Every structure is written in C-alpha cells, then in structure tokens.
C-alpha cells in the first residue's frame, strides 16, 4: 500500500518530509519517479496530468493539497468509486480573511492609487470611505466565505452573502438562489468572489452580473480565474461602471507577460497568494484519512461529487 504525490511545479519534498514525520511507516512515491501503479491506493495531488489516475487500478482516495478540488473534478477520466477529499484548515481560513480584509481596506482608502501616484511623483489626495459606511457582498458562504464575512464584520463593515442554497450565517445578511441574486448584487459596493468552481459558477463574473452592481462597485476575485470573463471586467471598468478590481487568481497561471491586466491601472494583481497551503499544517488531516482508508472508515472532508465541492 503506497501514497503517490502528483504536484507538477510544487515542492513535493516538503510534503514527503511532513508526511513521514507524521506517519513514519508510510511508503511514498513522487510522480513521475518509477513505481508500481498497482501498489498505489492513496494519491495526494494538485493539478495532476489529465487521465493519469485511470492507470491506477487499486486507487481508493484522491486527496487535494488545498481547499479547491476543481483541478481534480475537471478530469473526466477519474476512476469510478474513488473518494475525493479536500483540505479544511484553520490557517488557510485565517489567511484568506486577512487577505480579503487587506484588499477591501486598500480599496476604500485608495492605497493602490497612492502607490501609483508615488511613481509619478504626484501629490494626489482623494476622499475615502469608512468601514461602517461600506457594504461588502460575498459570493460563496462556505468555510472560507464565512471566515471572510466574520473578519469583515469584526472590522465594522456591513456584510451580506449569497450562496446557491439557503445559509444562516451570524452577522451576515444572507441571500440565496437565482431569484435573490440581483437584490444581493444591488447592495454590494465591493463584491468578493469565494465561490467553488462548478459548471454553474464558471464565467459567473460577467457583464450581466457586473451590470447589477451599483455604479462604482469594486470586484475582488480570490476563488478561481475561470469564474471571471476577463473581457467583460475590463469593459465594465473602462466604461466607468466598475471602479476597479483586485485579482489573485487567473485562467492561466503564471499570468502571461502579454496579458492586458498587467498594464491596466485599475486592476491590482497578486500571484495567487491569498491563502497558501502549508504542508506541516494540513498533513495531519491527510495522514488521518490515510489511516481511515486502511481501516475502511469514513473519511473527513469528503467532496460531494454531485455538488462539485
């Protein structure tokens, strides 16, 4: 019985070390090193090559290295009856809350604008808003969405949230379903996307949605690049309906040098660092699931395949 780590472009050595510290007897292979596919029952992955896992006849579990699982579910050739798990980690949750709060504060105090003014040696002063007078709408009220909502509420923002199904979240004005989406958007001066990526949410950040936001609204995307229709965002910023955007995720990463986002003066770019998985923090839950698998016990943080998260 072996574990296979498949994470192109990531430092797999750190994961191996953390797993062996947690579980000294674990046999681990790092793809693409030579190994027997029939030995592998548990895979730990991020952005695996499409079609890879169909070559593992005894695979029982595919564990995501992070909170997202769209990189797994987008593979149409996954083995049948395999269980998929995701990471739920307090450190990731806290980091996401801190990051979104920093982006919201940067916007209402125009700190991004002052950085650009400094490069131009311009002494430009602008009016700012206070948290108490700012409505922030969060799309997606899962673990991360709830944490972000709580962080913003504790910093005196007015917070609302929208989700596919009804949620009761403390200190959040909640909306759900397609029928309540427009009302939610009408009241969102700053829109934060924390939705899971599914067939229903892909391309959801588009011109029609932006048009339902109040004039001058600001968009923050920390979910997935595929949520955003990039041309629509630039169009709505350039025509003045949106005041700008902060983007941490993109359809292609790293963002190509020729991409127009780099040169847009009202789009702030960060390189997918809002919340980064730390192996030593999440390996204990992965090792626990490995033991649960061996004992034929129910796994923690299982993904509901029909929902996509």
PDB file of N, CA and C in Angstrom, residues 103-104 107 137 139 185 188-193 205-206 209-210 213 216-222 228 233 236-237 241-248 266-268:
ATOM      1  N   UNK A 103      -7.355  43.786   1.078  1.00  0.00           N
ATOM      2  CA  UNK A 103      -7.753  44.288  -0.230  1.00  0.00           C
ATOM      3  C   UNK A 103      -8.927  45.261  -0.112  1.00  0.00           C
ATOM      4  N   UNK A 104      -9.868  44.960   0.753  1.00  0.00           N
ATOM      5  CA  UNK A 104     -11.011  45.857   0.966  1.00  0.00           C
ATOM      6  C   UNK A 104     -10.537  47.185   1.550  1.00  0.00           C
ATOM      7  N   UNK A 107      -8.772  49.318  -0.946  1.00  0.00           N
ATOM      8  CA  UNK A 107      -9.688  49.977  -1.883  1.00  0.00           C
ATOM      9  C   UNK A 107     -10.348  51.196  -1.250  1.00  0.00           C
ATOM     10  N   UNK A 137     -20.299  42.502  -0.318  1.00  0.00           N
ATOM     11  CA  UNK A 137     -21.050  41.293  -0.629  1.00  0.00           C
ATOM     12  C   UNK A 137     -20.101  40.147  -0.928  1.00  0.00           C
ATOM     13  N   UNK A 139     -19.790  36.364  -2.425  1.00  0.00           N
ATOM     14  CA  UNK A 139     -20.389  35.274  -3.186  1.00  0.00           C
ATOM     15  C   UNK A 139     -19.727  33.967  -2.764  1.00  0.00           C
ATOM     16  N   UNK A 185     -26.667  41.700  -5.323  1.00  0.00           N
ATOM     17  CA  UNK A 185     -25.688  42.476  -6.091  1.00  0.00           C
ATOM     18  C   UNK A 185     -25.974  43.965  -6.014  1.00  0.00           C
ATOM     19  N   UNK A 188     -24.167  45.519  -3.135  1.00  0.00           N
ATOM     20  CA  UNK A 188     -22.751  45.179  -2.927  1.00  0.00           C
ATOM     21  C   UNK A 188     -21.854  46.225  -3.562  1.00  0.00           C
ATOM     22  N   UNK A 189     -21.315  47.130  -2.732  1.00  0.00           N
ATOM     23  CA  UNK A 189     -20.379  48.137  -3.228  1.00  0.00           C
ATOM     24  C   UNK A 189     -19.011  47.510  -3.524  1.00  0.00           C
ATOM     25  N   UNK A 190     -18.675  46.490  -2.748  1.00  0.00           N
ATOM     26  CA  UNK A 190     -17.482  45.679  -3.003  1.00  0.00           C
ATOM     27  C   UNK A 190     -17.952  44.241  -3.099  1.00  0.00           C
ATOM     28  N   UNK A 191     -17.598  43.572  -4.185  1.00  0.00           N
ATOM     29  CA  UNK A 191     -18.020  42.190  -4.399  1.00  0.00           C
ATOM     30  C   UNK A 191     -16.811  41.276  -4.287  1.00  0.00           C
ATOM     31  N   UNK A 192     -16.908  40.287  -3.396  1.00  0.00           N
ATOM     32  CA  UNK A 192     -15.836  39.316  -3.183  1.00  0.00           C
ATOM     33  C   UNK A 192     -16.315  37.955  -3.675  1.00  0.00           C
ATOM     34  N   UNK A 193     -15.581  37.359  -4.603  1.00  0.00           N
ATOM     35  CA  UNK A 193     -15.932  36.026  -5.114  1.00  0.00           C
ATOM     36  C   UNK A 193     -15.146  34.964  -4.372  1.00  0.00           C
ATOM     37  N   UNK A 205     -18.822  35.717 -13.212  1.00  0.00           N
ATOM     38  CA  UNK A 205     -18.433  37.127 -13.119  1.00  0.00           C
ATOM     39  C   UNK A 205     -18.351  37.693 -14.532  1.00  0.00           C
ATOM     40  N   UNK A 206     -19.502  38.082 -15.048  1.00  0.00           N
ATOM     41  CA  UNK A 206     -19.609  38.539 -16.436  1.00  0.00           C
ATOM     42  C   UNK A 206     -20.318  39.882 -16.505  1.00  0.00           C
ATOM     43  N   UNK A 209     -23.751  40.222 -14.789  1.00  0.00           N
ATOM     44  CA  UNK A 209     -23.667  40.302 -13.329  1.00  0.00           C
ATOM     45  C   UNK A 209     -23.127  41.655 -12.891  1.00  0.00           C
ATOM     46  N   UNK A 210     -22.065  42.111 -13.536  1.00  0.00           N
ATOM     47  CA  UNK A 210     -21.485  43.407 -13.169  1.00  0.00           C
ATOM     48  C   UNK A 210     -22.510  44.527 -13.314  1.00  0.00           C
ATOM     49  N   UNK A 213     -24.447  45.354 -10.243  1.00  0.00           N
ATOM     50  CA  UNK A 213     -23.756  46.015  -9.136  1.00  0.00           C
ATOM     51  C   UNK A 213     -23.982  47.524  -9.211  1.00  0.00           C
ATOM     52  N   UNK A 216     -19.714  52.201  -9.745  1.00  0.00           N
ATOM     53  CA  UNK A 216     -18.532  52.435  -8.926  1.00  0.00           C
ATOM     54  C   UNK A 216     -18.138  51.253  -8.055  1.00  0.00           C
ATOM     55  N   UNK A 217     -18.821  50.122  -8.206  1.00  0.00           N
ATOM     56  CA  UNK A 217     -18.503  48.940  -7.402  1.00  0.00           C
ATOM     57  C   UNK A 217     -17.104  48.423  -7.715  1.00  0.00           C
ATOM     58  N   UNK A 218     -16.560  47.677  -6.767  1.00  0.00           N
ATOM     59  CA  UNK A 218     -15.207  47.125  -6.874  1.00  0.00           C
ATOM     60  C   UNK A 218     -15.287  45.612  -6.753  1.00  0.00           C
ATOM     61  N   UNK A 219     -14.487  44.890  -7.539  1.00  0.00           N
ATOM     62  CA  UNK A 219     -14.551  43.430  -7.581  1.00  0.00           C
ATOM     63  C   UNK A 219     -13.251  42.827  -7.064  1.00  0.00           C
ATOM     64  N   UNK A 220     -13.378  41.844  -6.179  1.00  0.00           N
ATOM     65  CA  UNK A 220     -12.233  41.095  -5.662  1.00  0.00           C
ATOM     66  C   UNK A 220     -12.471  39.621  -5.962  1.00  0.00           C
ATOM     67  N   UNK A 221     -11.570  39.011  -6.720  1.00  0.00           N
ATOM     68  CA  UNK A 221     -11.704  37.584  -7.027  1.00  0.00           C
ATOM     69  C   UNK A 221     -10.555  36.810  -6.392  1.00  0.00           C
ATOM     70  N   UNK A 222     -10.903  35.978  -5.407  1.00  0.00           N
ATOM     71  CA  UNK A 222      -9.911  35.130  -4.736  1.00  0.00           C
ATOM     72  C   UNK A 222     -10.334  33.665  -4.824  1.00  0.00           C
ATOM     73  N   UNK A 228     -14.204  34.318 -13.882  1.00  0.00           N
ATOM     74  CA  UNK A 228     -14.206  35.661 -14.459  1.00  0.00           C
ATOM     75  C   UNK A 228     -14.134  35.650 -15.977  1.00  0.00           C
ATOM     76  N   UNK A 233     -14.840  42.208 -17.595  1.00  0.00           N
ATOM     77  CA  UNK A 233     -14.337  43.014 -16.490  1.00  0.00           C
ATOM     78  C   UNK A 233     -13.683  44.289 -17.004  1.00  0.00           C
ATOM     79  N   UNK A 236     -16.254  46.803 -18.329  1.00  0.00           N
ATOM     80  CA  UNK A 236     -17.060  47.483 -17.312  1.00  0.00           C
ATOM     81  C   UNK A 236     -16.229  48.445 -16.462  1.00  0.00           C
ATOM     82  N   UNK A 237     -14.926  48.201 -16.372  1.00  0.00           N
ATOM     83  CA  UNK A 237     -14.050  49.180 -15.718  1.00  0.00           C
ATOM     84  C   UNK A 237     -13.827  50.373 -16.636  1.00  0.00           C
ATOM     85  N   UNK A 241     -18.457  51.835 -15.096  1.00  0.00           N
ATOM     86  CA  UNK A 241     -19.444  51.216 -14.205  1.00  0.00           C
ATOM     87  C   UNK A 241     -18.766  50.591 -12.988  1.00  0.00           C
ATOM     88  N   UNK A 242     -17.609  49.966 -13.182  1.00  0.00           N
ATOM     89  CA  UNK A 242     -16.819  49.440 -12.072  1.00  0.00           C
ATOM     90  C   UNK A 242     -15.635  50.356 -11.825  1.00  0.00           C
ATOM     91  N   UNK A 243     -15.271  50.519 -10.550  1.00  0.00           N
ATOM     92  CA  UNK A 243     -14.141  51.388 -10.223  1.00  0.00           C
ATOM     93  C   UNK A 243     -12.804  50.660 -10.343  1.00  0.00           C
ATOM     94  N   UNK A 244     -12.833  49.322 -10.337  1.00  0.00           N
ATOM     95  CA  UNK A 244     -11.598  48.572 -10.465  1.00  0.00           C
ATOM     96  C   UNK A 244     -11.758  47.175  -9.926  1.00  0.00           C
ATOM     97  N   UNK A 245     -10.631  46.474  -9.799  1.00  0.00           N
ATOM     98  CA  UNK A 245     -10.670  45.090  -9.329  1.00  0.00           C
ATOM     99  C   UNK A 245      -9.331  44.698  -8.735  1.00  0.00           C
ATOM    100  N   UNK A 246      -9.393  43.776  -7.783  1.00  0.00           N
ATOM    101  CA  UNK A 246      -8.207  43.104  -7.254  1.00  0.00           C
ATOM    102  C   UNK A 246      -8.341  41.626  -7.585  1.00  0.00           C
ATOM    103  N   UNK A 247      -7.363  41.093  -8.297  1.00  0.00           N
ATOM    104  CA  UNK A 247      -7.435  39.716  -8.780  1.00  0.00           C
ATOM    105  C   UNK A 247      -6.236  38.924  -8.256  1.00  0.00           C
ATOM    106  N   UNK A 248      -6.530  37.799  -7.635  1.00  0.00           N
ATOM    107  CA  UNK A 248      -5.486  36.924  -7.116  1.00  0.00           C
ATOM    108  C   UNK A 248      -5.406  35.608  -7.887  1.00  0.00           C
ATOM    109  N   UNK A 266      -6.292  50.171 -13.181  1.00  0.00           N
ATOM    110  CA  UNK A 266      -7.304  49.982 -12.134  1.00  0.00           C
ATOM    111  C   UNK A 266      -7.528  48.498 -11.809  1.00  0.00           C
ATOM    112  N   UNK A 267      -6.587  47.684 -12.219  1.00  0.00           N
ATOM    113  CA  UNK A 267      -6.617  46.267 -11.845  1.00  0.00           C
ATOM    114  C   UNK A 267      -5.369  45.963 -11.031  1.00  0.00           C
ATOM    115  N   UNK A 268      -5.577  45.482  -9.823  1.00  0.00           N
ATOM    116  CA  UNK A 268      -4.473  45.129  -8.938  1.00  0.00           C
ATOM    117  C   UNK A 268      -4.261  43.615  -9.002  1.00  0.00           C
TER     118      UNK A 268
END
